[in-house]
Every structure is written in C-alpha cells, then in structure tokens.
mmCIF file of C-alpha atoms in Angstrom:
data_model
loop_
_atom_site.group_PDB
_atom_site.id
_atom_site.type_symbol
_atom_site.label_atom_id
_atom_site.label_comp_id
_atom_site.label_asym_id
_atom_site.label_seq_id
_atom_site.Cartn_x
_atom_site.Cartn_y
_atom_site.Cartn_z
ATOM 1 C CA MET A 1 120.746 119.967 98.195
ATOM 2 C CA GLU A 2 123.631 121.732 97.351
ATOM 3 C CA TYR A 3 124.686 123.781 94.304
ATOM 4 C CA GLN A 4 128.518 123.711 93.731
ATOM 5 C CA ASP A 5 130.466 124.290 90.907
ATOM 6 C CA SER A 6 134.384 124.184 89.742
ATOM 7 C CA GLY A 7 134.200 128.063 90.875
ATOM 8 C CA SER A 8 133.231 127.487 94.415
ATOM 9 C CA TYR A 9 134.870 124.144 94.999
ATOM 10 C CA PRO A 10 135.267 122.747 97.530
ATOM 11 C CA PHE A 11 132.399 124.869 98.939
ATOM 12 C CA THR A 12 128.884 125.195 98.062
ATOM 13 C CA ARG A 13 127.573 128.469 96.718
ATOM 14 C CA GLY A 14 124.016 127.767 98.120
ATOM 15 C CA ASP A 15 121.548 124.814 99.176
ATOM 16 C CA ALA A 16 117.969 124.307 99.834
ATOM 17 C CA ARG A 17 115.633 122.200 101.716
ATOM 18 C CA PHE A 18 112.173 121.245 101.639
ATOM 19 C CA TYR A 19 110.776 120.445 105.055
ATOM 20 C CA PRO A 20 107.041 118.522 104.731
ATOM 21 C CA ASP A 21 104.789 118.633 107.379
ATOM 22 C CA VAL A 22 101.258 117.730 108.295
ATOM 23 C CA LEU A 23 100.177 121.710 109.084
ATOM 24 C CA ASN A 24 102.309 123.387 106.826
ATOM 25 C CA GLU A 25 105.474 122.876 104.676
ATOM 26 C CA GLN A 26 108.476 124.979 104.411
ATOM 27 C CA VAL A 27 111.080 125.813 101.626
ATOM 28 C CA GLU A 28 114.699 127.435 102.968
ATOM 29 C CA VAL A 29 117.392 128.494 100.571
ATOM 30 C CA CYS A 30 120.879 129.713 101.818
ATOM 31 C CA ASP A 31 123.242 131.566 99.885
ATOM 32 C CA ARG A 32 126.940 130.410 100.934
ATOM 33 C CA MET A 33 129.248 132.693 99.295
ATOM 34 C CA ASP A 34 129.885 136.237 99.221
ATOM 35 C CA ASP A 35 130.213 136.504 95.374
ATOM 36 C CA GLY A 36 126.730 138.851 94.872
ATOM 37 C CA LEU A 37 125.032 136.275 93.029
ATOM 38 C CA THR A 38 121.314 135.406 94.358
ATOM 39 C CA VAL A 39 120.647 131.740 94.911
ATOM 40 C CA SER A 40 117.027 130.481 94.733
ATOM 41 C CA ALA A 41 115.128 127.560 95.348
ATOM 42 C CA GLN A 42 112.253 126.509 92.907
ATOM 43 C CA LEU A 43 109.383 124.169 94.133
ATOM 44 C CA ARG A 44 107.216 122.228 91.390
ATOM 45 C CA PHE A 45 104.077 120.523 91.793
ATOM 46 C CA HIS A 46 100.816 120.094 90.033
ATOM 47 C CA GLY A 47 103.082 120.447 86.553
ATOM 48 C CA ALA A 48 104.791 123.848 87.185
ATOM 49 C CA VAL A 49 107.345 125.814 89.464
ATOM 50 C CA GLN A 50 104.611 127.159 92.114
ATOM 51 C CA LEU A 51 107.348 128.897 94.626
ATOM 52 C CA GLU A 52 110.804 130.718 93.965
ATOM 53 C CA VAL A 53 112.413 131.405 97.361
ATOM 54 C CA THR A 54 115.643 133.630 97.251
ATOM 55 C CA ASP A 55 118.435 134.683 99.472
ATOM 56 C CA ARG A 56 121.438 137.049 98.484
ATOM 57 C CA THR A 57 122.675 137.637 101.742
ATOM 58 C CA GLY A 58 126.263 135.832 101.102
ATOM 59 C CA ALA A 59 127.915 133.673 103.678
ATOM 60 C CA ASP A 60 126.213 134.933 106.632
ATOM 61 C CA ILE A 61 124.011 132.773 109.362
ATOM 62 C CA PHE A 62 120.474 133.777 107.754
ATOM 63 C CA CYS A 63 118.722 131.911 105.231
ATOM 64 C CA ALA A 64 115.427 132.611 103.380
ATOM 65 C CA LYS A 65 112.303 130.489 104.377
ATOM 66 C CA GLN A 66 108.640 130.458 103.070
ATOM 67 C CA ASN A 67 105.925 128.454 104.602
ATOM 68 C CA LEU A 68 103.245 127.113 102.316
ATOM 69 C CA ASP A 69 100.204 124.428 102.371
ATOM 70 C CA ILE A 70 100.358 121.810 100.277
ATOM 71 C CA PRO A 71 97.962 118.891 100.452
ATOM 72 C CA GLU A 72 99.654 116.104 101.945
ATOM 73 C CA GLY A 73 100.908 113.406 99.762
ATOM 74 C CA THR A 74 101.478 115.546 96.911
ATOM 75 C CA PRO A 75 104.767 114.929 94.881
ATOM 76 C CA VAL A 76 106.853 117.613 94.726
ATOM 77 C CA SER A 77 110.518 118.658 92.927
ATOM 78 C CA LEU A 78 112.857 120.955 94.277
ATOM 79 C CA ARG A 79 115.808 122.506 92.730
ATOM 80 C CA VAL A 80 118.773 125.221 93.764
ATOM 81 C CA CYS A 81 119.503 127.831 91.067
ATOM 82 C CA VAL A 82 122.276 130.388 91.122
ATOM 83 C CA GLN A 83 121.937 133.719 89.450
ATOM 84 C CA ASN A 84 123.801 133.809 85.780
ATOM 85 C CA LEU A 85 125.301 130.409 86.219
ATOM 86 C CA ASP A 86 122.655 127.372 86.356
ATOM 87 C CA CYS A 87 120.326 124.992 88.243
ATOM 88 C CA THR A 88 120.695 121.692 89.776
ATOM 89 C CA ALA A 89 118.526 118.674 88.523
ATOM 90 C CA TRP A 90 115.096 118.477 90.171
ATOM 91 C CA HIS A 91 115.005 116.351 92.984
ATOM 92 C CA ASP A 92 111.537 114.706 93.963
ATOM 93 C CA GLY A 93 109.937 114.456 97.033
ATOM 94 C CA VAL A 94 106.522 114.298 98.751
ATOM 95 C CA SER A 95 104.528 117.031 100.757
#
C-alpha cells in the first residue's frame, strides 16, 4: 500500500508491505522522498497495534524490515503513516 498526498503527487511519500509466510511473517516499509519525514508501517492484530516499523532514509534503495511470528490464519491490518501528516486507512489481510 502507498501513502500519497497533494504535496507528493505524482509520487508516493512511502509504502509498506506485509509478507505472510508459514515460518514467519515480515513487514517492510520504504521512505520514498527526501523530505525529512519518517514513514512507518503499523501492523494490528489481536485488537491492537502490535508492531511499528519505521524508515527515515529518504529515496534510497534501502527499506526497513522486521520479521515476526504470528499464528497462521490470524487476521491482520496494515497501514502507512507519515510523520506530522496522516495515515492511510487500515488494509486487512491474513497471516
């Protein structure tokens, strides 16, 4: 999922991905603009935000990643937030 606003159009400020897997899951977030703002991905499951991963490296090739272990079949929600701006809507998935 991507975070884009009128100040970044036609580019995105950042994006995030959730990779489900049988052994472990991974959340990845990428800061896409050299604007000095931190981009974060928030993963919610079991009724609360359980993980937040941040990237503040700007438009380089590196993204922040974190592995975690969630029981298979657990409903999850992911969103992207940009420091001092806003967050996307929650997007639902399954581990």
